[in-house]
Amino acid sequence: MDYLLFILPVFFALSVLLVPKEVVRTYGIMGSFAVLVVVIACMMQYSNNGTVHLFGQTKEWFPGTGITLSFGYDGISLVMLLLTAVLVPLVLISNFKNELAGNRLFTSMVFFMQLGLIGVFISMDGLWFYVFWEITLIPIFLICWWFGAPERKAALTKFFIYTFVGSLAMLAALIGIKVNAPTFYIEDLKAVVFASKTACWLALGFFLAFAIKIPVFPFHTWQPDTYTKSPMAGTMLLSGIMLKMALYGMIRWMIPLFPEALHCLQWPVIILATIGVVYGAIIAIKQKDMKRVFAFASMSHVGLIAAAIMVWDFDALSGSMVQIVNHGLVAVGLFLAVEIIERRTGTRNLADLGGFAKQAPKFAFWFAVLAFASVSVPLTSGFIGEFLMLKGLVQFDMIIGIIAGTTLILGAVYTFRAYQLSMYGPVTREQFADLHWSEFIVLAIIMIAVVILGVYPALITDFVNPSLKVLLETLSTPTGL
């Protein structure tokens, strides 16, 4: 069963290139649901005692290389796998009406990207983590390059250079650890003890890769243009899933490998992430392009998650996992809402929009629910996540917590500004079709999930908390965690 996590995405990525064009849409969705079934089966067989369920082997694959075939998952990994397995079919279904959904290359690249993401979340060998990290870059770059806006090339070149440089820094740091370890197996890497200064420099290699991908201020400059110029499916994959790799990497790899570096990285990273929370929100308020509003909003939201992770507190980490899931769901929903508007009007300029609530009441309703979920009102999944994260930040430092807490106010401003300008006011189009069945299904599934997790967040917290406790108990850091 475990190996199907690799086999199915590869099978569907290759086989979709051979099926008749008229069935590509349906075949892709069926394939994505098959992967979802496997992930759910893995969750059901997992004992959820906080330990890592290993498969493969922890011994060297080729003698002298240090490479192992060690893969596995715990509660943290499984939640990331489930988020990936849920969002991929939602992305494919939301694009069902688009010509893009019937493109074999597009669907194949989506499955190859899913393969890379799955590999990132279950690799227990540092080199395989790096390999799958790189694999995710190729298909998303090709999706955006082949199917993006005409003026996409400069933005995507910048995106590629940023992420590639960050990846090289992580590889260099990984090799720096391996020099002192028998293999790349995560437990062997964790066993290496560094002097504080050395640990800080090596940890910076990982942080650069993660900070670019999240992105953390000031490594964010690739993001707005890339999100804007990419096809909507590409933007959904980038925002909903791909940036979560870096947040996961901070929890699984960066801090556990370099506990000696926590004291020197904690304050700088939290400060940069908090600046990003406020900066991203303020810039989002000033945007006229609806897609750029939510691009900067995404930067603000994930900055808060990154800051909370660096607190390295149980409640803050638990809240971070809840918010990772919430952001993945809501980001896909918001970018779908933008796509719906652009499909019907040909523009994303807020000055040219308005009055759509009268013409498309179903869309206006679901978009409104999305807006409330985005600002984390009670009974939505973001509420408990932001509460726990802000609680951790306030306990860490009152001023940092207060500044980060401005996201609650600023988030409401840019979200409801975008909603009001597009849904109300003078009618700007004679016709605006209401939701297609595929759009309705995706928005309904997202919002049902957001409300269920808002009412009962223990579905996530009870699943990840044992793994977080094991992680904190087995990690000896200068702060005593």
Tab-separated table of C-alpha atoms in Angstrom:
chain	number	residue	atom	x	y	z
A	1	MET	CA	0.000	0.000	0.000
A	2	ASP	CA	2.742	2.463	0.962
A	3	TYR	CA	4.529	2.173	-2.378
A	4	LEU	CA	1.325	3.062	-4.239
A	5	LEU	CA	1.964	6.620	-3.038
A	6	PHE	CA	4.767	6.685	-5.635
A	7	ILE	CA	3.397	4.269	-8.211
A	8	LEU	CA	-0.014	5.834	-8.849
A	9	PRO	CA	1.124	9.423	-9.644
A	10	VAL	CA	3.806	8.083	-12.026
A	11	PHE	CA	1.321	5.707	-13.665
A	12	PHE	CA	-1.295	8.388	-14.259
A	13	ALA	CA	1.300	10.988	-15.311
A	14	LEU	CA	2.486	8.666	-18.096
A	15	SER	CA	-0.759	6.937	-19.034
A	16	VAL	CA	-2.696	10.195	-19.433
A	17	LEU	CA	-0.411	10.986	-22.372
A	18	LEU	CA	-1.856	7.966	-24.205
A	19	VAL	CA	-5.602	8.266	-23.577
A	20	PRO	CA	-7.952	9.926	-26.096
A	21	LYS	CA	-8.132	13.682	-25.682
A	22	GLU	CA	-11.881	13.664	-25.001
A	23	VAL	CA	-11.435	11.589	-21.827
A	24	VAL	CA	-8.391	13.397	-20.388
A	25	ARG	CA	-10.530	15.498	-18.016
A	26	THR	CA	-12.326	12.493	-16.545
A	27	TYR	CA	-9.219	10.317	-16.499
A	28	GLY	CA	-7.239	12.942	-14.594
A	29	ILE	CA	-9.936	13.338	-11.963
A	30	MET	CA	-10.261	9.554	-11.561
A	31	GLY	CA	-6.500	9.277	-11.129
A	32	SER	CA	-6.411	11.998	-8.496
A	33	PHE	CA	-9.176	10.281	-6.540
A	34	ALA	CA	-7.249	7.003	-6.694
A	35	VAL	CA	-4.300	8.718	-5.000
A	36	LEU	CA	-6.692	10.159	-2.399
A	37	VAL	CA	-8.003	6.678	-1.605
A	38	VAL	CA	-4.449	5.410	-1.027
A	39	VAL	CA	-3.655	8.327	1.304
A	40	ILE	CA	-6.823	7.694	3.305
A	41	ALA	CA	-5.919	3.999	3.545
A	42	CYS	CA	-2.469	4.935	4.879
A	43	MET	CA	-4.096	7.183	7.477
A	44	MET	CA	-6.439	4.425	8.564
A	45	GLN	CA	-3.622	1.915	9.054
A	46	TYR	CA	-1.406	4.373	10.951
A	47	SER	CA	-1.444	3.792	14.718
A	48	ASN	CA	-1.120	7.541	15.458
A	49	ASN	CA	1.200	7.101	18.431
A	50	GLY	CA	3.515	9.850	17.237
A	51	THR	CA	6.204	7.563	15.848
A	52	VAL	CA	7.225	7.445	12.188
A	53	HIS	CA	5.899	4.504	10.176
A	54	LEU	CA	8.945	3.579	8.089
A	55	PHE	CA	9.062	1.647	4.849
A	56	GLY	CA	11.993	1.060	2.555
A	57	GLN	CA	15.307	0.649	4.357
A	58	THR	CA	17.566	2.773	6.514
A	59	LYS	CA	20.760	1.083	5.337
A	60	GLU	CA	22.872	2.422	2.502
A	61	TRP	CA	21.388	1.806	-0.931
A	62	PHE	CA	24.793	1.894	-2.663
A	63	PRO	CA	27.795	1.374	-0.372
A	64	GLY	CA	29.860	4.498	0.138
A	65	THR	CA	27.190	6.947	-1.036
A	66	GLY	CA	25.296	7.397	2.233
A	67	ILE	CA	21.993	7.292	0.310
A	68	THR	CA	19.220	5.224	1.886
A	69	LEU	CA	15.761	4.251	0.683
A	70	SER	CA	14.137	5.412	3.895
A	71	PHE	CA	10.600	6.697	3.534
A	72	GLY	CA	7.841	7.001	6.089
A	73	TYR	CA	5.134	9.100	7.618
A	74	ASP	CA	3.733	10.235	10.929
A	75	GLY	CA	0.713	12.361	11.771
A	76	ILE	CA	2.367	15.525	10.426
A	77	SER	CA	3.279	13.898	7.105
A	78	LEU	CA	-0.143	12.308	6.699
A	79	VAL	CA	-1.965	15.617	7.138
A	80	MET	CA	0.259	17.128	4.423
A	81	LEU	CA	-0.374	14.110	2.187
A	82	LEU	CA	-4.122	14.404	2.723
A	83	LEU	CA	-4.095	18.134	1.929
A	84	THR	CA	-2.212	17.398	-1.299
A	85	ALA	CA	-4.471	14.493	-2.242
A	86	VAL	CA	-7.620	16.586	-1.653
A	87	LEU	CA	-6.493	19.749	-3.424
A	88	VAL	CA	-5.211	18.102	-6.616
A	89	PRO	CA	-8.660	16.746	-7.647
A	90	LEU	CA	-10.244	20.052	-6.621
A	91	VAL	CA	-7.846	21.907	-8.915
A	92	LEU	CA	-8.642	19.514	-11.780
A	93	ILE	CA	-12.407	19.708	-11.217
A	94	SER	CA	-12.362	23.509	-10.940
A	95	ASN	CA	-10.747	23.666	-14.381
A	96	PHE	CA	-13.168	21.159	-15.916
A	97	LYS	CA	-14.731	23.785	-18.218
A	98	ASN	CA	-11.375	25.138	-19.353
A	99	GLU	CA	-9.633	23.923	-22.455
A	100	LEU	CA	-6.566	23.456	-20.257
A	101	ALA	CA	-8.219	20.568	-18.416
A	102	GLY	CA	-8.311	18.547	-21.633
A	103	ASN	CA	-4.601	19.031	-22.283
A	104	ARG	CA	-2.588	15.840	-21.783
A	105	LEU	CA	0.639	17.650	-20.924
A	106	PHE	CA	-1.066	19.798	-18.285
A	107	THR	CA	-2.649	16.820	-16.546
A	108	SER	CA	0.583	14.835	-16.757
A	109	MET	CA	2.537	17.679	-15.151
A	110	VAL	CA	-0.032	17.911	-12.330
A	111	PHE	CA	0.575	14.239	-11.497
A	112	PHE	CA	4.357	14.639	-11.690
A	113	MET	CA	4.070	17.581	-9.320
A	114	GLN	CA	1.945	15.451	-6.988
A	115	LEU	CA	4.673	12.809	-7.092
A	116	GLY	CA	7.250	15.391	-6.010
A	117	LEU	CA	5.037	16.679	-3.219
A	118	ILE	CA	4.349	13.182	-1.892
A	119	GLY	CA	8.066	12.457	-1.987
A	120	VAL	CA	8.850	15.607	-0.008
A	121	PHE	CA	6.352	14.694	2.705
A	122	ILE	CA	7.437	11.065	3.165
A	123	SER	CA	11.210	11.240	2.566
A	124	MET	CA	13.171	10.291	5.656
A	125	ASP	CA	16.457	10.584	3.783
A	126	GLY	CA	17.869	14.077	3.319
A	127	LEU	CA	19.047	13.513	-0.245
A	128	TRP	CA	15.687	12.117	-1.349
A	129	PHE	CA	13.998	15.092	0.324
A	130	TYR	CA	16.173	17.355	-1.815
A	131	VAL	CA	15.533	15.329	-4.992
A	132	PHE	CA	11.751	15.448	-4.591
A	133	TRP	CA	11.965	19.120	-3.612
A	134	GLU	CA	13.593	19.763	-6.998
A	135	ILE	CA	11.155	17.498	-8.843
A	136	THR	CA	8.232	19.717	-7.808
A	137	LEU	CA	9.871	22.744	-9.439
A	138	ILE	CA	10.031	21.276	-12.952
A	139	PRO	CA	6.321	20.466	-13.571
A	140	ILE	CA	4.974	23.661	-11.968
A	141	PHE	CA	7.460	25.729	-13.970
A	142	LEU	CA	6.398	23.986	-17.202
A	143	ILE	CA	2.683	24.389	-16.398
A	144	CYS	CA	3.149	28.115	-15.889
A	145	TRP	CA	5.545	28.493	-18.846
A	146	TRP	CA	3.387	26.594	-21.337
A	147	PHE	CA	-0.034	27.854	-20.290
A	148	GLY	CA	0.548	31.206	-18.542
A	149	ALA	CA	-0.067	34.775	-19.667
A	150	PRO	CA	1.818	36.098	-22.734
A	151	GLU	CA	4.081	38.261	-20.551
A	152	ARG	CA	4.956	35.394	-18.197
A	153	LYS	CA	8.563	34.712	-19.218
A	154	ALA	CA	10.348	37.363	-17.140
A	155	ALA	CA	8.352	36.502	-14.002
A	156	LEU	CA	8.892	32.749	-14.384
A	157	THR	CA	12.594	33.157	-15.091
A	158	LYS	CA	12.875	35.090	-11.835
A	159	PHE	CA	10.879	32.403	-10.039
A	160	PHE	CA	13.155	29.666	-11.379
A	161	ILE	CA	16.364	31.495	-10.460
A	162	TYR	CA	15.152	32.298	-6.933
A	163	THR	CA	14.033	28.761	-6.164
A	164	PHE	CA	17.061	27.128	-7.805
A	165	VAL	CA	19.514	29.272	-5.837
A	166	GLY	CA	17.664	28.460	-2.621
A	167	SER	CA	17.756	24.758	-3.462
A	168	LEU	CA	21.509	24.864	-4.064
A	169	ALA	CA	21.983	26.499	-0.658
A	170	MET	CA	19.985	23.688	0.954
A	171	LEU	CA	22.014	21.046	-0.902
A	172	ALA	CA	25.269	22.630	0.255
A	173	ALA	CA	24.040	22.610	3.864
A	174	LEU	CA	22.895	19.004	3.499
A	175	ILE	CA	26.325	17.937	2.266
A	176	GLY	CA	27.855	19.871	5.159
A	177	ILE	CA	25.934	17.685	7.611
A	178	LYS	CA	26.599	14.439	5.742
A	179	VAL	CA	30.365	14.940	6.099
A	180	ASN	CA	29.873	14.114	9.779
A	181	ALA	CA	27.143	11.456	9.396
A	182	PRO	CA	27.268	7.861	8.085
A	183	THR	CA	24.164	8.265	5.862
A	184	PHE	CA	21.545	10.797	4.791
A	185	TYR	CA	18.931	9.027	6.955
A	186	ILE	CA	17.231	11.704	9.042
A	187	GLU	CA	18.077	10.108	12.397
A	188	ASP	CA	21.748	9.862	11.432
A	189	LEU	CA	21.707	13.539	10.430
A	190	LYS	CA	19.988	14.527	13.681
A	191	ALA	CA	22.655	12.708	15.681
A	192	VAL	CA	25.371	15.068	14.437
A	193	VAL	CA	26.160	17.763	17.008
A	194	PHE	CA	27.572	21.051	15.746
A	195	ALA	CA	29.134	24.054	17.381
A	196	SER	CA	26.580	26.840	17.585
A	197	LYS	CA	28.245	28.992	14.907
A	198	THR	CA	28.543	26.107	12.443
A	199	ALA	CA	24.938	25.073	13.045
A	200	CYS	CA	23.747	28.627	12.331
A	201	TRP	CA	25.530	28.759	8.978
A	202	LEU	CA	24.255	25.345	7.908
A	203	ALA	CA	20.718	26.143	9.060
A	204	LEU	CA	20.817	29.301	6.938
A	205	GLY	CA	21.187	27.106	3.848
A	206	PHE	CA	17.907	25.364	4.644
A	207	PHE	CA	16.251	28.610	5.683
A	208	LEU	CA	17.111	30.324	2.394
A	209	ALA	CA	15.433	27.545	0.416
A	210	PHE	CA	12.362	27.589	2.663
A	211	ALA	CA	12.157	31.394	2.946
A	212	ILE	CA	12.077	31.749	-0.849
A	213	LYS	CA	9.397	29.118	-1.287
A	214	ILE	CA	7.085	30.323	1.530
A	215	PRO	CA	7.908	33.270	0.782
A	216	VAL	CA	9.236	35.206	3.788
A	217	PHE	CA	9.989	38.925	3.461
A	218	PRO	CA	12.253	40.065	1.716
A	219	PHE	CA	12.534	36.891	-0.403
A	220	HIS	CA	9.015	37.373	-1.770
A	221	THR	CA	9.625	39.488	-4.862
A	222	TRP	CA	9.155	36.559	-7.271
A	223	GLN	CA	5.715	35.695	-5.899
A	224	PRO	CA	3.213	38.390	-6.984
A	225	ASP	CA	4.242	38.407	-10.649
A	226	THR	CA	4.490	34.614	-10.807
A	227	TYR	CA	1.040	34.179	-9.278
A	228	THR	CA	-0.401	36.829	-11.593
A	229	LYS	CA	1.136	35.569	-14.852
A	230	SER	CA	0.532	31.863	-14.207
A	231	PRO	CA	-2.631	30.076	-15.324
A	232	MET	CA	-5.124	29.845	-12.500
A	233	ALA	CA	-4.455	26.131	-12.011
A	234	GLY	CA	-0.764	26.929	-11.609
A	235	THR	CA	-1.517	29.623	-9.055
A	236	MET	CA	-3.740	27.222	-7.123
A	237	LEU	CA	-0.999	24.592	-7.043
A	238	LEU	CA	1.638	27.132	-6.003
A	239	SER	CA	-0.375	28.783	-3.250
A	240	GLY	CA	-2.503	25.876	-2.094
A	241	ILE	CA	0.132	23.150	-1.939
A	242	MET	CA	3.651	23.967	-3.072
A	243	LEU	CA	4.549	26.635	-0.508
A	244	LYS	CA	3.418	24.231	2.235
A	245	MET	CA	6.519	22.139	1.470
A	246	ALA	CA	8.677	24.853	3.001
A	247	LEU	CA	6.564	25.180	6.142
A	248	TYR	CA	6.704	21.400	6.513
A	249	GLY	CA	10.457	21.533	5.909
A	250	MET	CA	10.923	23.937	8.806
A	251	ILE	CA	9.116	21.549	11.153
A	252	ARG	CA	10.600	18.284	9.885
A	253	TRP	CA	14.103	19.264	8.828
A	254	MET	CA	15.463	22.739	9.580
A	255	ILE	CA	14.942	23.010	13.340
A	256	PRO	CA	15.311	19.293	14.200
A	257	LEU	CA	18.623	19.077	12.301
A	258	PHE	CA	20.025	22.251	13.852
A	259	PRO	CA	18.627	22.726	17.373
A	260	GLU	CA	21.886	24.486	18.235
A	261	ALA	CA	20.945	27.223	15.733
A	262	LEU	CA	17.510	27.995	17.143
A	263	HIS	CA	18.802	30.712	19.451
A	264	CYS	CA	20.463	32.639	16.612
A	265	LEU	CA	17.745	32.144	13.979
A	266	GLN	CA	14.625	32.475	16.104
A	267	TRP	CA	14.461	36.254	16.496
A	268	PRO	CA	15.612	37.210	12.953
A	269	VAL	CA	13.195	34.796	11.258
A	270	ILE	CA	10.257	35.772	13.469
A	271	ILE	CA	10.946	39.473	12.834
A	272	LEU	CA	11.186	38.981	9.049
A	273	ALA	CA	8.046	36.837	8.988
A	274	THR	CA	6.140	39.389	11.092
A	275	ILE	CA	7.218	42.197	8.782
A	276	GLY	CA	5.875	40.087	5.929
A	277	VAL	CA	2.536	39.698	7.715
A	278	VAL	CA	2.022	43.472	7.877
A	279	TYR	CA	3.754	44.358	4.609
A	280	GLY	CA	1.823	41.775	2.591
A	281	ALA	CA	-1.496	42.901	4.075
A	282	ILE	CA	-0.871	46.605	3.445
A	283	ILE	CA	0.232	46.006	-0.150
A	284	ALA	CA	-2.820	43.773	-0.699
A	285	ILE	CA	-5.096	46.628	0.371
A	286	LYS	CA	-3.592	48.881	-2.298
A	287	GLN	CA	-3.862	46.451	-5.226
A	288	LYS	CA	-6.259	46.973	-8.132
A	289	ASP	CA	-5.738	43.528	-9.681
A	290	MET	CA	-7.868	41.025	-7.756
A	291	LYS	CA	-5.373	38.222	-8.271
A	292	ARG	CA	-2.552	40.326	-6.827
A	293	VAL	CA	-4.747	41.120	-3.810
A	294	PHE	CA	-4.885	37.454	-2.896
A	295	ALA	CA	-1.239	36.870	-3.870
A	296	PHE	CA	-0.058	39.413	-1.287
A	297	ALA	CA	-2.704	38.134	1.131
A	298	SER	CA	-1.202	34.658	0.814
A	299	MET	CA	2.223	36.072	1.665
A	300	SER	CA	0.773	37.709	4.777
A	301	HIS	CA	-0.975	34.548	5.974
A	302	VAL	CA	1.977	32.210	5.511
A	303	GLY	CA	4.292	34.738	7.160
A	304	LEU	CA	2.256	34.306	10.321
A	305	ILE	CA	2.576	30.515	10.068
A	306	ALA	CA	6.357	30.754	9.612
A	307	ALA	CA	6.675	33.046	12.643
A	308	ALA	CA	4.598	30.676	14.780
A	309	ILE	CA	6.692	27.668	13.759
A	310	MET	CA	9.875	29.461	14.839
A	311	VAL	CA	8.427	29.979	18.332
A	312	TRP	CA	8.819	26.180	18.585
A	313	ASP	CA	6.022	25.836	21.099
A	314	PHE	CA	3.531	22.969	21.166
A	315	ASP	CA	0.394	25.117	20.842
A	316	ALA	CA	1.951	27.325	18.163
A	317	LEU	CA	3.002	24.275	16.133
A	318	SER	CA	-0.421	22.686	16.521
A	319	GLY	CA	-2.059	25.916	15.372
A	320	SER	CA	0.380	26.112	12.470
A	321	MET	CA	-0.703	22.702	11.199
A	322	VAL	CA	-4.364	23.718	11.391
A	323	GLN	CA	-3.615	26.956	9.552
A	324	ILE	CA	-1.573	25.172	6.871
A	325	VAL	CA	-4.649	23.111	6.031
A	326	ASN	CA	-6.952	26.119	6.250
A	327	HIS	CA	-4.750	28.256	4.015
A	328	GLY	CA	-4.464	25.498	1.424
A	329	LEU	CA	-8.239	25.149	1.189
A	330	VAL	CA	-9.082	28.843	1.284
A	331	ALA	CA	-6.321	29.884	-1.141
A	332	VAL	CA	-7.588	27.455	-3.778
A	333	GLY	CA	-11.136	28.740	-3.234
A	334	LEU	CA	-10.183	32.414	-3.491
A	335	PHE	CA	-8.133	31.960	-6.636
A	336	LEU	CA	-11.012	29.966	-8.127
A	337	ALA	CA	-13.317	32.905	-7.355
A	338	VAL	CA	-10.926	35.200	-9.232
A	339	GLU	CA	-10.830	32.735	-12.135
A	340	ILE	CA	-14.642	32.639	-12.277
A	341	ILE	CA	-14.785	36.424	-12.491
A	342	GLU	CA	-12.021	36.656	-15.086
A	343	ARG	CA	-13.558	33.879	-17.206
A	344	ARG	CA	-16.854	35.738	-17.441
A	345	THR	CA	-15.620	39.319	-17.711
A	346	GLY	CA	-12.144	39.137	-19.210
A	347	THR	CA	-10.690	41.320	-16.449
A	348	ARG	CA	-9.471	41.200	-12.864
A	349	ASN	CA	-9.343	44.977	-12.398
A	350	LEU	CA	-11.492	45.851	-9.389
A	351	ALA	CA	-12.386	49.230	-10.935
A	352	ASP	CA	-14.100	47.420	-13.826
A	353	LEU	CA	-16.083	44.985	-11.699
A	354	GLY	CA	-19.290	45.248	-9.704
A	355	GLY	CA	-22.884	44.179	-9.283
A	356	PHE	CA	-22.350	40.464	-9.768
A	357	ALA	CA	-24.258	39.475	-6.621
A	358	LYS	CA	-27.534	40.321	-8.365
A	359	GLN	CA	-26.690	38.239	-11.417
A	360	ALA	CA	-24.996	35.290	-9.704
A	361	PRO	CA	-26.414	34.884	-6.184
A	362	LYS	CA	-24.962	31.374	-5.701
A	363	PHE	CA	-21.476	32.577	-6.531
A	364	ALA	CA	-21.920	35.639	-4.307
A	365	PHE	CA	-22.916	33.405	-1.391
A	366	TRP	CA	-19.994	31.000	-1.669
A	367	PHE	CA	-17.552	33.835	-2.284
A	368	ALA	CA	-18.841	35.541	0.880
A	369	VAL	CA	-18.362	32.368	2.923
A	370	LEU	CA	-14.831	32.122	1.520
A	371	ALA	CA	-14.164	35.716	2.536
A	372	PHE	CA	-15.283	35.023	6.108
A	373	ALA	CA	-13.126	31.887	6.215
A	374	SER	CA	-10.154	33.876	4.919
A	375	VAL	CA	-10.358	36.307	7.842
A	376	SER	CA	-10.716	33.381	10.285
A	377	VAL	CA	-14.068	34.173	11.855
A	378	PRO	CA	-15.240	31.743	14.580
A	379	LEU	CA	-16.584	28.400	13.380
A	380	THR	CA	-14.179	28.358	10.438
A	381	SER	CA	-10.962	26.336	10.413
A	382	GLY	CA	-8.738	29.414	10.460
A	383	PHE	CA	-10.048	30.659	13.812
A	384	ILE	CA	-8.483	28.083	16.110
A	385	GLY	CA	-5.317	28.007	14.021
A	386	GLU	CA	-4.738	31.761	14.235
A	387	PHE	CA	-5.713	31.799	17.915
A	388	LEU	CA	-3.102	29.178	18.819
A	389	MET	CA	-0.422	30.808	16.664
A	390	LEU	CA	-1.030	34.283	18.083
A	391	LYS	CA	-1.130	32.822	21.593
A	392	GLY	CA	2.312	31.346	21.017
A	393	LEU	CA	3.672	34.591	19.562
A	394	VAL	CA	2.281	36.687	22.435
A	395	GLN	CA	3.855	34.345	24.964
A	396	PHE	CA	7.141	34.579	23.065
A	397	ASP	CA	7.050	38.387	22.891
A	398	MET	CA	4.095	40.682	23.520
A	399	ILE	CA	5.079	43.287	20.904
A	400	ILE	CA	5.630	40.664	18.191
A	401	GLY	CA	2.269	39.112	19.055
A	402	ILE	CA	0.447	42.450	18.838
A	403	ILE	CA	2.036	43.349	15.506
A	404	ALA	CA	1.281	39.908	14.063
A	405	GLY	CA	-2.271	40.236	15.389
A	406	THR	CA	-2.913	43.169	13.039
A	407	THR	CA	-3.483	40.504	10.385
A	408	LEU	CA	-6.994	40.095	11.837
A	409	ILE	CA	-7.852	43.719	11.003
A	410	LEU	CA	-5.852	44.202	7.824
A	411	GLY	CA	-7.025	40.863	6.459
A	412	ALA	CA	-10.635	41.916	6.830
A	413	VAL	CA	-9.912	45.181	5.006
A	414	TYR	CA	-8.378	43.723	1.837
A	415	THR	CA	-10.667	40.683	1.695
A	416	PHE	CA	-13.963	42.509	2.066
A	417	ARG	CA	-12.751	45.381	-0.121
A	418	ALA	CA	-12.198	42.892	-2.961
A	419	TYR	CA	-15.550	41.254	-2.282
A	420	GLN	CA	-17.496	44.496	-2.074
A	421	LEU	CA	-16.001	46.045	-5.212
A	422	SER	CA	-16.662	42.928	-7.275
A	423	MET	CA	-20.035	41.808	-5.927
A	424	TYR	CA	-21.849	45.061	-5.188
A	425	GLY	CA	-22.210	48.549	-6.640
A	426	PRO	CA	-23.319	49.392	-10.178
A	427	VAL	CA	-23.768	46.443	-12.527
A	428	THR	CA	-20.822	46.471	-14.937
A	429	ARG	CA	-21.803	43.546	-17.168
A	430	GLU	CA	-25.085	42.773	-18.867
A	431	GLN	CA	-24.608	39.070	-18.217
A	432	PHE	CA	-22.691	37.172	-15.574
A	433	ALA	CA	-23.431	33.447	-15.507
A	434	ASP	CA	-23.829	31.799	-12.137
A	435	LEU	CA	-21.771	28.800	-11.036
A	436	HIS	CA	-21.134	25.859	-13.337
A	437	TRP	CA	-21.596	22.489	-11.631
A	438	SER	CA	-17.835	21.917	-11.440
A	439	GLU	CA	-17.259	25.300	-9.792
A	440	PHE	CA	-20.140	24.736	-7.383
A	441	ILE	CA	-18.785	21.336	-6.309
A	442	VAL	CA	-15.304	22.690	-5.590
A	443	LEU	CA	-16.514	25.713	-3.616
A	444	ALA	CA	-19.027	23.611	-1.686
A	445	ILE	CA	-16.431	20.953	-0.759
A	446	ILE	CA	-13.949	23.608	0.370
A	447	MET	CA	-16.444	25.425	2.523
A	448	ILE	CA	-17.922	22.257	4.043
A	449	ALA	CA	-14.386	21.199	4.995
A	450	VAL	CA	-13.588	24.652	6.404
A	451	VAL	CA	-16.741	24.682	8.547
A	452	ILE	CA	-16.307	21.093	9.772
A	453	LEU	CA	-12.708	21.807	10.772
A	454	GLY	CA	-13.828	25.066	12.359
A	455	VAL	CA	-16.429	23.325	14.490
A	456	TYR	CA	-14.238	20.313	15.229
A	457	PRO	CA	-10.538	21.237	14.745
A	458	ALA	CA	-9.585	18.139	16.740
A	459	LEU	CA	-9.790	16.243	13.450
A	460	ILE	CA	-6.419	17.828	12.712
A	461	THR	CA	-4.998	18.558	16.150
A	462	ASP	CA	-5.683	15.084	17.577
A	463	PHE	CA	-3.964	13.581	14.549
A	464	VAL	CA	-0.816	15.733	14.566
A	465	ASN	CA	-0.369	16.372	18.297
A	466	PRO	CA	1.168	12.967	19.174
A	467	SER	CA	3.782	13.474	16.453
A	468	LEU	CA	4.447	17.035	17.604
A	469	LYS	CA	4.925	15.827	21.193
A	470	VAL	CA	7.414	13.183	20.083
A	471	LEU	CA	9.236	15.775	17.980
A	472	LEU	CA	9.495	18.238	20.867
A	473	GLU	CA	10.390	15.593	23.462
A	474	THR	CA	13.164	14.058	21.399
A	475	LEU	CA	14.657	17.378	20.338
A	476	SER	CA	17.074	18.889	22.828
A	477	THR	CA	17.322	22.614	22.213
A	478	PRO	CA	18.851	25.534	24.109
A	479	THR	CA	15.343	26.593	25.082
A	480	GLY	CA	14.712	23.283	26.819
A	481	LEU	CA	12.058	22.022	24.460
